[in-house]
mmCIF file of C-alpha atoms in Angstrom:
data_model
loop_
_atom_site.group_PDB
_atom_site.id
_atom_site.type_symbol
_atom_site.label_atom_id
_atom_site.label_comp_id
_atom_site.label_asym_id
_atom_site.label_seq_id
_atom_site.Cartn_x
_atom_site.Cartn_y
_atom_site.Cartn_z
ATOM 1 C CA ASP T 1 -36.314 -36.279 45.645
ATOM 2 C CA ILE T 2 -33.533 -36.524 42.648
ATOM 3 C CA PRO T 3 -30.083 -35.409 44.055
ATOM 4 C CA PRO T 4 -27.607 -33.678 41.875
ATOM 5 C CA ILE T 5 -24.795 -35.865 40.306
ATOM 6 C CA THR T 6 -21.691 -34.993 42.430
ATOM 7 C CA PRO T 7 -18.706 -37.374 43.028
ATOM 8 C CA GLY T 8 -19.910 -38.957 46.029
ATOM 9 C CA LEU T 9 -23.259 -39.725 43.978
ATOM 10 C CA THR T 10 -21.399 -41.264 41.445
ATOM 11 C CA ALA T 11 -19.274 -43.391 43.980
ATOM 12 C CA LEU T 12 -22.297 -44.400 45.409
ATOM 13 C CA TRP T 13 -24.261 -45.693 42.494
ATOM 14 C CA ASN T 14 -20.971 -47.170 41.261
ATOM 15 C CA GLY T 15 -21.158 -49.216 44.245
ATOM 16 C CA ILE T 16 -24.748 -49.902 43.804
ATOM 17 C CA LEU T 17 -23.743 -51.530 40.588
ATOM 18 C CA ASP T 18 -21.223 -53.740 42.073
ATOM 19 C CA ASP T 19 -22.873 -55.300 44.863
ATOM 20 C CA LYS T 20 -24.612 -58.506 43.400
ATOM 21 C CA ASN T 21 -26.998 -58.408 45.942
ATOM 22 C CA HIS T 22 -28.594 -55.003 45.285
ATOM 23 C CA HIS T 23 -30.986 -54.853 42.641
ATOM 24 C CA ILE T 24 -32.467 -52.086 40.900
ATOM 25 C CA ILE T 25 -35.497 -52.917 38.637
ATOM 26 C CA VAL T 26 -36.758 -51.141 36.121
ATOM 27 C CA ALA T 27 -39.617 -50.189 33.663
ATOM 28 C CA GLU T 28 -39.152 -48.283 30.749
ATOM 29 C CA GLU T 29 -41.692 -46.535 28.320
ATOM 30 C CA ASN T 30 -40.508 -44.878 24.983
ATOM 31 C CA GLY T 31 -36.792 -45.204 26.591
ATOM 32 C CA MET T 32 -37.882 -43.046 29.831
ATOM 33 C CA LEU T 33 -37.809 -44.665 33.301
ATOM 34 C CA VAL T 34 -41.536 -45.203 34.720
ATOM 35 C CA SER T 35 -41.806 -47.652 37.523
ATOM 36 C CA SER T 36 -39.064 -48.948 39.823
ATOM 37 C CA CYS T 37 -38.237 -51.057 43.040
ATOM 38 C CA VAL T 38 -35.056 -51.786 44.993
ATOM 39 C CA LEU T 39 -34.286 -55.614 45.917
ATOM 40 C CA VAL T 40 -31.544 -56.312 48.316
ATOM 41 C CA ILE T 41 -30.876 -59.695 49.016
ATOM 42 C CA VAL T 42 -29.405 -60.201 52.877
ATOM 43 C CA PRO T 43 -27.425 -63.006 53.534
ATOM 44 C CA ASN T 44 -28.737 -64.816 56.671
ATOM 45 C CA LEU T 45 -27.510 -67.596 59.392
ATOM 46 C CA THR T 46 -30.768 -68.950 60.256
ATOM 47 C CA ARG T 47 -32.907 -70.779 57.676
ATOM 48 C CA GLY T 48 -30.730 -73.084 56.674
ATOM 49 C CA LEU T 49 -28.574 -70.544 55.698
ATOM 50 C CA ARG T 50 -30.709 -69.196 53.247
ATOM 51 C CA SER T 51 -31.261 -65.081 52.446
ATOM 52 C CA TYR T 52 -34.283 -63.093 52.325
ATOM 53 C CA GLY T 53 -35.093 -59.927 50.514
ATOM 54 C CA LEU T 54 -35.813 -56.460 51.150
ATOM 55 C CA ILE T 55 -37.885 -54.401 48.772
ATOM 56 C CA GLU T 56 -37.736 -51.085 48.961
ATOM 57 C CA ASN T 57 -38.683 -47.878 47.001
ATOM 58 C CA VAL T 58 -41.597 -49.102 44.822
ATOM 59 C CA VAL T 59 -42.164 -45.757 42.804
ATOM 60 C CA THR T 60 -44.312 -45.410 39.874
ATOM 61 C CA ALA T 61 -44.975 -41.986 37.688
ATOM 62 C CA ALA T 62 -48.052 -40.626 38.077
ATOM 63 C CA ALA T 63 -49.128 -41.005 34.893
ATOM 64 C CA PHE T 64 -47.765 -44.765 34.517
ATOM 65 C CA ARG T 65 -49.674 -45.697 37.230
ATOM 66 C CA ARG T 66 -52.613 -48.875 36.859
ATOM 67 C CA GLN T 67 -51.076 -50.406 33.636
ATOM 68 C CA GLY T 68 -49.354 -53.106 35.834
ATOM 69 C CA LEU T 69 -45.633 -51.850 36.022
ATOM 70 C CA ALA T 70 -45.135 -51.698 39.296
ATOM 71 C CA SER T 71 -46.611 -55.509 39.566
ATOM 72 C CA SER T 72 -44.188 -56.187 36.740
ATOM 73 C CA CYS T 73 -41.362 -54.584 38.569
ATOM 74 C CA LEU T 74 -42.411 -56.614 42.192
ATOM 75 C CA SER T 75 -42.715 -59.628 39.946
ATOM 76 C CA HIS T 76 -39.463 -59.472 38.743
ATOM 77 C CA ALA T 77 -37.891 -58.895 42.123
ATOM 78 C CA ARG T 78 -39.654 -61.672 43.384
ATOM 79 C CA ASP T 79 -38.057 -64.151 40.675
ATOM 80 C CA LEU T 80 -34.710 -62.796 41.574
ATOM 81 C CA ALA T 81 -35.251 -63.851 45.263
ATOM 82 C CA VAL T 82 -36.459 -67.238 44.286
ATOM 83 C CA GLN T 83 -33.079 -67.582 41.944
ATOM 84 C CA ALA T 84 -31.185 -66.458 45.075
ATOM 85 C CA GLY T 85 -32.740 -69.171 47.131
ATOM 86 C CA CYS T 86 -34.262 -66.411 49.644
ATOM 87 C CA TYR T 87 -37.035 -68.022 52.138
ATOM 88 C CA LYS T 88 -39.086 -65.040 52.337
ATOM 89 C CA LEU T 89 -39.328 -60.990 50.903
ATOM 90 C CA MET T 90 -40.348 -58.262 52.928
ATOM 91 C CA LEU T 91 -41.470 -54.520 52.130
ATOM 92 C CA MET T 92 -42.808 -51.964 54.554
ATOM 93 C CA THR T 93 -44.944 -49.262 53.000
ATOM 94 C CA GLY T 94 -45.383 -45.533 54.903
ATOM 95 C CA SER T 95 -48.831 -45.527 52.998
ATOM 96 C CA LYS T 96 -51.845 -45.912 55.083
ATOM 97 C CA SER T 97 -54.254 -45.366 51.807
ATOM 98 C CA GLU T 98 -56.206 -48.792 51.321
ATOM 99 C CA GLU T 99 -55.697 -48.768 47.730
ATOM 100 C CA THR T 100 -52.061 -48.910 48.239
ATOM 101 C CA LEU T 101 -52.203 -51.826 50.632
ATOM 102 C CA GLN T 102 -54.803 -53.577 48.395
ATOM 103 C CA PHE T 103 -52.062 -53.726 45.607
ATOM 104 C CA TYR T 104 -49.271 -55.023 47.892
ATOM 105 C CA GLU T 105 -51.642 -58.052 49.216
ATOM 106 C CA LYS T 106 -52.399 -58.179 45.260
ATOM 107 C CA ALA T 107 -48.953 -58.594 44.734
ATOM 108 C CA GLY T 108 -48.566 -61.557 47.073
ATOM 109 C CA TYR T 109 -47.363 -59.607 50.073
ATOM 110 C CA ASN T 110 -49.654 -59.411 53.479
ATOM 111 C CA ARG T 111 -49.948 -57.498 56.365
ATOM 112 C CA ASN T 112 -50.352 -59.861 59.070
ATOM 113 C CA ASP T 113 -47.320 -61.930 59.706
ATOM 114 C CA LYS T 114 -45.069 -59.671 61.275
ATOM 115 C CA THR T 115 -45.092 -55.644 62.696
ATOM 116 C CA ALA T 116 -42.286 -52.974 61.414
ATOM 117 C CA PHE T 117 -40.753 -51.005 63.921
ATOM 118 C CA ILE T 118 -38.824 -48.071 62.483
ATOM 119 C CA GLN T 119 -36.080 -45.841 64.234
ATOM 120 C CA TRP T 120 -35.062 -42.958 62.542
ATOM 121 C CA LEU T 121 -32.027 -42.115 62.273
#
């Protein structure tokens, strides 16, 4: 959902832009945002004080799927995580589609190492 532009939204957006650990990665076609993901770098006290990255909100407009745009966004997120010294990237999806799961595996993620739990608030 695209939220209405309000002072609260503007303040939140500016806070995200000012956060050096919050990255919004986009792919554009003809000036139109068509694919994106979010990378958040989380400072960490373990693993030799190495941070980890969280990927969220991987989205591609339907007309632009299967063109490598989301893969490029994920690859750029990985590059940023490596530059930040992260020791891992984590990504969760709510999709049960085998095609989607295989897409993430092709991008270098696996579904075997961790078990995810979510508590909705």
